[in-house]
XYZ file of C-alpha atoms in Angstrom:
555
model
C -17.661 53.822 48.846
C -19.018 54.018 45.234
C -20.345 50.623 43.635
C -17.750 51.039 41.291
C -14.798 52.334 42.976
C -11.601 51.826 42.040
C -11.067 49.212 45.125
C -14.233 47.290 44.190
C -12.942 47.553 40.026
C -11.290 44.397 38.515
C -8.002 44.936 37.249
C -8.006 48.679 39.110
C -4.415 50.012 40.143
C -4.697 52.528 42.921
C -2.032 54.671 43.416
C -0.973 56.594 46.323
C 0.578 59.766 44.083
C -0.009 62.749 46.479
C -1.615 65.937 45.062
C 1.251 68.157 45.679
C 3.993 65.653 44.093
C 6.013 67.199 41.846
C 6.830 65.636 38.657
C 10.237 64.417 37.625
C 9.601 63.530 33.835
C 11.041 65.618 30.640
C 10.578 69.386 30.265
C 7.951 70.521 27.636
C 6.013 67.591 26.252
C 2.330 68.945 26.679
C 0.923 70.676 23.915
C -2.406 73.233 25.377
C -4.889 73.750 22.214
C -6.845 76.978 22.861
C -9.487 77.766 20.523
C -11.730 80.735 20.438
C -14.024 82.891 18.236
C -14.463 86.911 19.057
C -13.853 86.428 22.817
C -11.179 89.637 22.999
C -12.012 89.788 26.244
C -11.450 86.562 28.071
C -9.027 84.537 25.877
C -5.736 86.455 27.033
C -6.364 85.126 30.381
C -6.908 81.430 29.012
C -3.583 81.273 27.258
C -1.814 83.075 29.900
C -3.073 80.471 32.466
C -1.669 78.102 30.023
C 1.599 79.310 29.705
C 1.767 79.667 33.310
C 1.630 75.939 34.193
C 5.580 76.310 33.481
C 8.156 74.266 31.967
C 5.886 71.243 31.326
C 4.318 73.078 28.913
C 6.004 73.221 25.720
C 3.983 74.451 22.859
C 0.715 76.628 23.376
C -1.137 76.519 20.062
C -3.487 79.257 19.934
C -6.818 78.637 17.397
C -8.675 81.699 16.073
C -11.807 80.424 14.448
C -11.616 83.739 12.139
C -12.580 86.163 14.852
C -13.965 89.699 13.609
C -13.392 91.444 17.263
C -9.558 91.699 17.391
C -9.014 88.523 19.361
C -6.245 87.135 16.580
C -4.287 90.391 16.558
C -4.458 90.293 20.156
C -3.025 86.756 20.458
C -0.113 87.754 17.811
C 0.951 90.616 20.175
C 0.812 88.169 22.736
C 2.962 85.493 20.736
C 5.641 87.841 20.429
C 6.483 87.905 23.925
C 6.377 84.096 24.498
C 8.217 81.752 22.171
C 5.603 79.032 22.964
C 2.455 80.409 21.426
C 1.557 80.100 18.237
C -1.444 81.486 16.994
C -3.449 79.920 14.052
C -5.824 81.596 12.527
C -8.660 79.608 10.308
C -9.671 80.849 7.111
C -13.001 80.244 7.250
C -15.494 80.148 10.767
C -16.576 76.616 11.854
C -19.595 77.734 13.785
C -18.171 75.241 16.328
C -15.611 73.941 18.331
C -14.925 70.590 16.671
C -13.196 72.085 13.542
C -10.591 74.577 15.584
C -9.775 71.741 17.897
C -8.741 69.334 15.177
C -6.897 72.209 13.519
C -5.281 72.171 16.854
C -4.534 68.212 17.414
C -2.876 68.352 14.101
C -0.583 71.289 14.804
C 0.883 70.303 18.360
C 4.043 68.475 17.995
C 4.351 68.066 21.923
C 3.896 64.344 22.970
C 0.948 65.235 24.758
C -2.370 67.141 24.026
C -4.751 69.472 26.223
C -7.781 71.484 25.351
C -8.727 74.760 26.673
C -11.501 77.180 25.803
C -11.038 80.474 25.011
C -13.202 81.816 28.211
C -11.987 79.357 30.851
C -8.799 78.769 32.536
C -6.449 75.985 34.033
C -5.792 76.339 37.728
C -1.789 76.341 38.882
C -0.369 72.987 38.822
C -3.160 71.093 36.542
C -0.996 70.060 33.631
C 1.844 68.801 36.032
C -0.943 66.971 38.057
C -2.479 65.068 34.645
C 1.122 64.740 33.490
C 2.988 63.144 36.511
C -0.491 60.573 36.907
C -0.528 59.602 32.999
C 3.739 58.949 32.548
C 3.555 57.228 36.226
C 0.691 54.817 34.994
C 1.736 54.649 31.412
C -1.905 55.727 30.815
C -2.932 57.021 26.933
C -5.276 59.545 29.335
C -5.410 61.008 32.522
C -8.159 62.576 33.763
C -8.814 64.967 37.000
C -11.654 67.399 38.413
C -13.177 70.050 36.527
C -15.025 73.038 38.652
C -17.983 74.829 37.286
C -17.342 78.720 38.286
C -20.527 80.716 38.467
C -19.807 84.175 37.296
C -19.630 86.742 39.027
C -20.735 85.490 42.049
C -17.187 82.864 41.718
C -19.165 80.208 43.336
C -17.808 76.744 42.215
C -19.489 73.217 41.734
C -17.507 70.417 41.181
C -18.360 68.570 37.794
C -18.645 64.411 38.310
C -16.798 64.751 41.660
C -17.825 60.926 42.280
C -15.137 60.191 39.749
C -12.252 61.813 41.197
C -12.284 61.031 45.074
C -9.048 59.459 44.809
C -5.954 58.496 42.687
C -6.349 55.665 40.571
C -5.998 53.707 37.609
C -7.892 52.136 35.084
C -6.656 49.524 32.931
C -9.878 49.560 30.832
C -12.561 52.336 30.405
C -15.168 49.452 30.882
C -14.127 48.931 34.748
C -15.670 52.231 35.159
C -18.785 52.659 33.732
C -19.536 56.419 35.140
C -16.891 57.607 32.673
C -19.566 58.239 30.244
C -21.176 60.856 32.328
C -17.975 62.872 31.979
C -18.621 63.853 28.595
C -16.037 67.182 29.026
C -12.925 66.849 26.481
C -11.024 69.469 28.480
C -10.264 68.210 32.096
C -8.194 65.420 30.161
C -4.597 65.007 28.800
C -3.736 62.549 26.099
C -1.195 61.185 24.564
C -1.094 62.603 21.096
C 0.019 59.752 19.199
C -3.237 57.762 20.944
C -5.562 60.309 19.151
C -3.667 59.744 15.953
C -3.457 56.529 15.703
C -6.942 55.780 16.364
C -8.078 58.476 14.251
C -9.786 60.176 17.518
C -11.327 63.510 16.039
C -14.094 65.725 17.081
C -17.357 66.515 14.318
C -16.517 69.048 12.013
C -18.569 72.466 11.484
C -21.549 73.294 13.812
C -21.907 70.225 15.700
C -22.805 71.378 19.393
C -21.821 68.982 22.146
C -19.000 67.827 19.489
C -17.122 66.802 23.128
C -20.158 63.910 23.613
C -18.580 62.084 20.297
C -15.128 62.919 20.965
C -15.081 61.492 24.613
C -17.291 58.019 23.066
C -14.327 57.713 20.596
C -11.434 58.252 23.109
C -13.394 55.328 25.304
C -14.462 53.243 22.552
C -10.396 52.637 21.711
C -9.972 51.229 25.446
C -7.094 53.417 26.784
C -5.568 52.975 30.052
C -6.700 55.774 32.086
C -5.674 57.709 35.425
C -7.630 59.668 37.519
C -6.733 62.251 39.554
C -8.800 64.238 42.668
C -6.723 67.259 41.500
C -8.776 70.637 40.273
C -6.959 70.597 36.775
C -9.961 73.015 34.748
C -12.167 75.710 35.769
C -15.301 76.626 33.771
C -16.687 79.577 33.700
C -20.475 79.810 33.228
C -21.575 83.226 32.349
C -25.670 83.142 32.525
C -25.577 86.786 32.084
C -23.380 86.984 28.842
C -24.606 88.908 25.719
C -24.203 85.616 23.996
C -24.670 82.332 25.806
C -22.099 79.911 25.536
C -23.835 77.052 23.346
C -24.599 74.451 25.993
C -26.207 77.290 28.048
C -28.425 78.571 25.426
C -31.267 75.733 25.926
C -34.247 77.773 25.335
C -34.842 76.883 21.664
C -35.727 72.905 20.364
C -32.948 72.873 17.934
C -30.624 72.868 21.395
C -31.960 69.343 22.452
C -32.200 68.037 18.796
C -28.457 68.898 18.690
C -27.830 67.077 22.041
C -29.935 63.726 21.123
C -27.973 63.439 18.116
C -24.625 63.530 19.776
C -26.186 61.023 22.599
C -27.027 58.610 19.846
C -24.063 58.858 17.916
C -21.868 58.366 21.397
C -24.011 55.252 22.037
C -23.425 53.969 18.156
C -19.699 54.585 18.635
C -19.247 52.743 21.862
C -21.636 50.079 20.502
C -19.851 49.608 17.509
C -16.388 49.517 19.371
C -18.126 46.333 21.702
C -18.235 48.464 24.617
C -21.270 47.112 25.591
C -21.327 48.100 29.076
C -20.513 51.293 28.359
C -23.043 51.861 25.542
C -25.698 50.746 28.140
C -24.467 53.093 30.723
C -24.537 55.972 27.983
C -28.223 55.418 27.499
C -28.536 55.550 31.280
C -26.826 59.172 31.578
C -29.265 60.138 28.706
C -32.074 59.481 31.438
C -30.746 60.287 34.689
C -29.011 63.289 33.455
C -30.097 64.973 29.878
C -33.901 64.210 30.176
C -34.099 65.559 33.840
C -32.029 68.738 32.849
C -34.519 69.637 30.145
C -37.651 68.267 32.142
C -37.119 70.629 35.039
C -37.223 73.746 32.380
C -40.236 72.633 30.443
C -42.549 74.852 32.313
C -40.398 77.956 31.326
C -41.204 77.461 27.651
C -44.115 77.686 25.385
C -46.819 75.400 24.199
C -44.681 74.670 20.644
C -41.216 74.023 22.398
C -43.155 71.737 24.536
C -44.855 69.543 21.927
C -41.666 69.465 19.698
C -39.576 68.141 22.884
C -41.819 65.643 23.946
C -42.116 64.249 20.233
C -38.940 64.391 19.774
C -37.794 62.591 23.089
C -40.343 59.784 22.661
C -39.116 58.916 19.740
C -35.696 58.920 20.700
C -36.427 56.783 23.553
C -38.532 54.555 21.185
C -34.603 53.425 20.475
C -34.279 51.636 24.008
C -34.791 47.590 24.402
C -35.948 46.052 27.664
C -32.346 45.833 29.238
C -32.156 49.498 28.998
C -35.330 49.725 31.251
C -34.045 47.466 33.828
C -31.273 49.088 35.735
C -32.495 50.827 38.697
C -36.162 50.866 37.502
C -36.869 53.247 40.544
C -34.834 56.179 39.464
C -36.242 59.902 38.591
C -34.561 59.323 35.103
C -36.257 56.121 34.375
C -39.528 57.206 35.622
C -39.289 59.828 33.308
C -38.777 58.314 30.625
C -41.553 55.962 30.857
C -43.766 58.583 31.236
C -42.669 60.248 28.244
C -43.071 56.697 26.285
C -46.799 56.024 27.658
C -48.203 59.466 27.145
C -48.074 60.916 23.481
C -48.833 64.466 24.807
C -46.921 66.794 27.250
C -48.785 66.562 30.838
C -48.142 66.868 34.556
C -45.476 69.611 33.953
C -45.088 70.555 37.323
C -45.174 67.324 38.597
C -42.422 66.438 35.982
C -40.032 69.613 37.319
C -40.275 68.065 40.558
C -39.155 64.444 40.009
C -36.419 65.824 37.845
C -34.923 67.728 40.458
C -31.663 67.333 42.045
C -32.472 65.028 44.443
C -35.777 64.132 42.855
C -38.976 64.873 44.820
C -42.696 63.158 44.244
C -45.387 65.187 45.210
C -48.987 63.866 46.051
C -51.421 62.924 44.731
C -50.028 58.960 44.793
C -52.424 56.876 43.194
C -53.063 53.008 43.307
C -54.666 50.495 40.792
C -57.795 48.420 42.465
C -55.420 45.791 43.361
C -52.927 48.371 45.500
C -50.295 48.870 42.813
C -48.677 52.485 42.821
C -48.649 54.257 40.022
C -47.995 57.813 38.576
C -51.991 58.372 38.185
C -55.275 56.215 37.881
C -55.245 57.524 34.544
C -52.327 56.718 33.319
C -52.017 53.091 35.410
C -49.192 51.341 33.306
C -46.471 53.902 34.644
C -45.993 51.556 37.645
C -44.108 52.951 41.064
C -43.495 49.278 42.071
C -39.776 50.070 42.617
C -40.276 52.649 45.215
C -41.986 49.615 47.718
C -38.644 47.927 48.059
C -35.723 50.707 47.270
C -34.003 51.913 50.243
C -35.550 54.989 51.953
C -32.385 57.253 51.287
C -32.816 56.712 47.471
C -36.715 57.628 47.328
C -37.917 60.747 45.823
C -39.025 62.232 49.069
C -41.475 65.210 49.174
C -41.424 68.241 51.525
C -42.911 71.807 50.821
C -41.868 74.446 52.845
C -43.506 78.027 53.421
C -41.182 80.679 54.355
C -43.462 83.188 57.257
C -41.065 86.361 57.240
C -41.948 89.677 60.061
C -40.112 91.434 62.014
C -38.026 90.327 64.124
C -37.793 86.382 63.621
C -40.137 84.761 61.068
C -41.065 81.106 60.667
C -39.795 78.348 58.240
C -42.592 75.672 57.748
C -42.420 72.448 56.766
C -43.969 69.272 55.431
C -42.804 66.243 54.954
C -45.489 63.442 52.825
C -45.736 59.887 52.936
C -44.615 57.814 49.972
C -46.831 54.382 49.729
C -46.154 53.941 53.585
C -42.577 53.811 53.720
C -41.981 56.991 55.452
C -43.517 55.870 58.261
C -41.908 52.401 57.797
C -38.805 54.332 58.677
C -39.767 56.795 61.048
C -38.605 60.373 60.305
C -37.098 61.583 63.087
C -35.640 65.438 62.535
C -34.735 67.523 59.870
C -31.837 69.695 59.629
C -31.716 73.225 57.788
C -29.549 75.658 56.333
C -29.388 78.340 53.469
C -26.824 78.469 51.032
C -25.755 81.594 49.554
C -25.898 80.979 45.647
C -23.632 84.346 45.282
C -20.494 82.440 47.588
C -19.870 79.475 49.853
C -21.669 81.172 53.318
C -24.253 78.941 55.031
C -26.793 80.843 57.112
C -29.652 79.784 59.559
C -28.182 75.675 60.185
C -30.554 74.527 62.576
C -32.060 70.949 63.576
C -35.840 70.523 64.083
C -37.806 67.407 65.094
C -40.249 66.142 62.775
C -43.829 65.285 64.139
C -46.617 64.010 62.677
C -49.137 66.182 61.519
C -51.763 64.018 59.961
C -51.864 60.035 58.571
C -49.597 61.096 55.437
C -47.798 64.269 57.169
C -45.199 65.463 59.183
C -44.333 68.946 60.095
C -41.479 71.015 61.673
C -41.514 74.659 62.375
C -38.292 76.648 62.731
C -37.665 80.469 63.893
C -35.957 82.150 60.648
C -34.102 85.398 60.865
C -34.146 86.819 57.747
C -31.669 90.063 58.614
C -28.820 87.804 59.568
C -28.759 86.399 56.340
C -27.617 89.752 54.391
C -28.054 90.648 50.803
C -28.457 87.909 48.310
C -30.136 84.808 46.747
C -30.387 81.838 49.500
C -31.585 78.306 48.521
C -32.681 75.821 51.077
C -30.898 72.537 51.719
C -32.339 69.899 53.917
C -31.152 66.713 55.532
C -34.121 64.251 56.935
C -33.268 61.653 59.468
C -34.882 58.608 60.245
C -34.664 55.917 62.907
C -31.804 53.724 61.983
C -29.783 56.570 61.349
C -30.250 56.584 57.651
C -29.654 60.407 56.050
C -31.539 61.666 52.966
C -30.193 65.167 51.704
C -33.561 66.737 50.138
C -34.700 70.312 48.258
C -38.379 71.774 49.525
C -40.904 72.278 46.980
C -42.007 75.869 47.424
C -45.883 75.942 48.428
C -47.672 77.837 46.601
C -51.480 79.805 46.621
C -52.599 82.272 49.204
C -49.953 84.866 48.527
C -47.325 82.938 50.165
C -44.209 83.824 47.567
C -44.898 87.793 47.109
C -42.784 90.262 48.371
C -42.736 91.833 51.757
C -41.180 94.691 53.118
C -40.169 93.881 56.838
C -38.564 96.177 59.645
C -35.037 94.627 60.719
C -32.747 96.362 63.495
C -29.914 95.452 61.648
C -30.616 97.369 58.110
C -33.576 99.665 58.906
C -35.815 97.620 56.434
C -35.659 94.284 54.303
C -37.085 93.612 51.013
C -37.840 89.302 51.010
C -38.782 87.450 47.628
C -39.904 83.886 48.519
C -39.799 82.232 45.359
C -39.704 78.821 43.282
C -36.291 77.892 41.220
C -36.554 76.452 37.660
C -36.898 73.142 39.497
C -39.621 74.073 42.027
C -37.550 74.461 45.355
C -37.807 77.331 47.579
C -35.498 79.970 47.561
C -35.338 83.523 49.204
C -34.490 86.828 47.708
C -33.014 88.916 50.197
C -32.603 92.867 49.744
C -30.864 95.063 52.697
C -31.544 98.971 53.268
C -33.522 101.421 52.009
C -30.695 101.497 48.951
C -31.095 97.700 48.411
C -34.669 98.151 48.163
C -34.018 101.237 45.252
C -31.570 98.894 43.675
C -34.383 96.348 42.721
C -37.276 98.935 41.905
C -34.828 100.253 39.354
C -34.242 96.879 38.031
C -37.746 95.964 38.019
C -38.186 99.431 36.128
C -35.534 98.857 33.459
C -37.051 95.383 32.588
C -40.944 96.541 32.446
C -39.468 99.587 29.789
C -37.904 96.950 27.768
C -41.125 94.998 27.583
C -42.996 98.156 26.536
C -40.749 98.932 23.692
């Protein structure tokens, strides 16, 4: 059970509303605001998904932010066939998402409002699930589960799933500080008069991460909130798109500066409203989520970006007070933050990348001061790792590394578990469960368990058979679970062991496919993954792709 679960929250009411319960309230009480700019390829699907929600939807207000690709004309044609659809064309492009959403708030006449982006969709039943919860609880806000769907693979990952494990009602947001982690505005239903009464709006113009600020304003107003486990929003992630969404375009320092500006404003809003616990939680979220996400990618950036990111982040963290560091001092986010504050220049980037991974890994060496206290490194003893001596083993940033040795027939997966200041030996690791998970869909392969055997004073190892031919073509991520003598279990990832040609491509004969092209590699977070191409056609496709990339580089 989560520490801030409904059963443990004062004045939190648990409801037993089943996921499929139909609503019996008034028809036509929800307005859906769809915003878009130059997204003709997708906006019609978004609008259709809103109209398909049924009679609960009184109106769909499509706000076009001065598109030049025919989006507005396409929407006008749709509106001619459905009286519930109203199209509003803005005179000037805003450069962001906040202004068109504000236009929608002003235009909606329905008692409740939702927001939908032009490249996403509402799954069937989303509006009814939220409306039933809001009306049943007398809540000003109802919120449900959003899933991130990677395209074109279709692979889905829940967003902030711990919030949405059961139906519950919060009399006030402070009962669930984890709410600050769900910064999305689109997986929620709002009472329209609540937004207008409190003057809750989005920042205008080109303000990135505008939903951080909007969500803070909602929480600052202290509404009664209903939470439902239903899937209410599908967030489409198109990493290969010609024009990346604002949140995915993280390769420029102004993106990080915009993110910190939004986080700072959200904190100020919560603090000014007297929501001190939520404000503190927002600062913790910045370390645990935002810093970790960008730190994982630092090694991909050039020296100028890394220096600017490091300097900017240090300045931002300089505003934190002692209480901000006291909560969960052994978490990877707190440790990264302290390292940033104590070092004026970027350093130890591979180690930072691993620590920032999810779950975090802290690879050797493990330094100590002369009196035996664990520290980040000998030259940075002020960054203490003392919490690792007392934190539960299932929360420690345990370090495993892995090596794939593909060969004809059955290859080998070699794993090594490293000691961490004596805690691993104390917990007595017994075995490791291994599975390979397809990045293209939900398939898993090679699920097996192996004993972990001592391989030295500070090391445990396991070797498992690996039949890559049984996987099939695609990208496969290695997932592990380490089990200890007392029954504790820890989900971990393994760092890709580099050097000595370990990560080079190999052509492997195979009875099923004739031939395999196997490429072990390190992901952005340093974890081991595997690319597999099958058959001669698969190899030819990979080679053609490499040639295309080479031609682009030579132009």
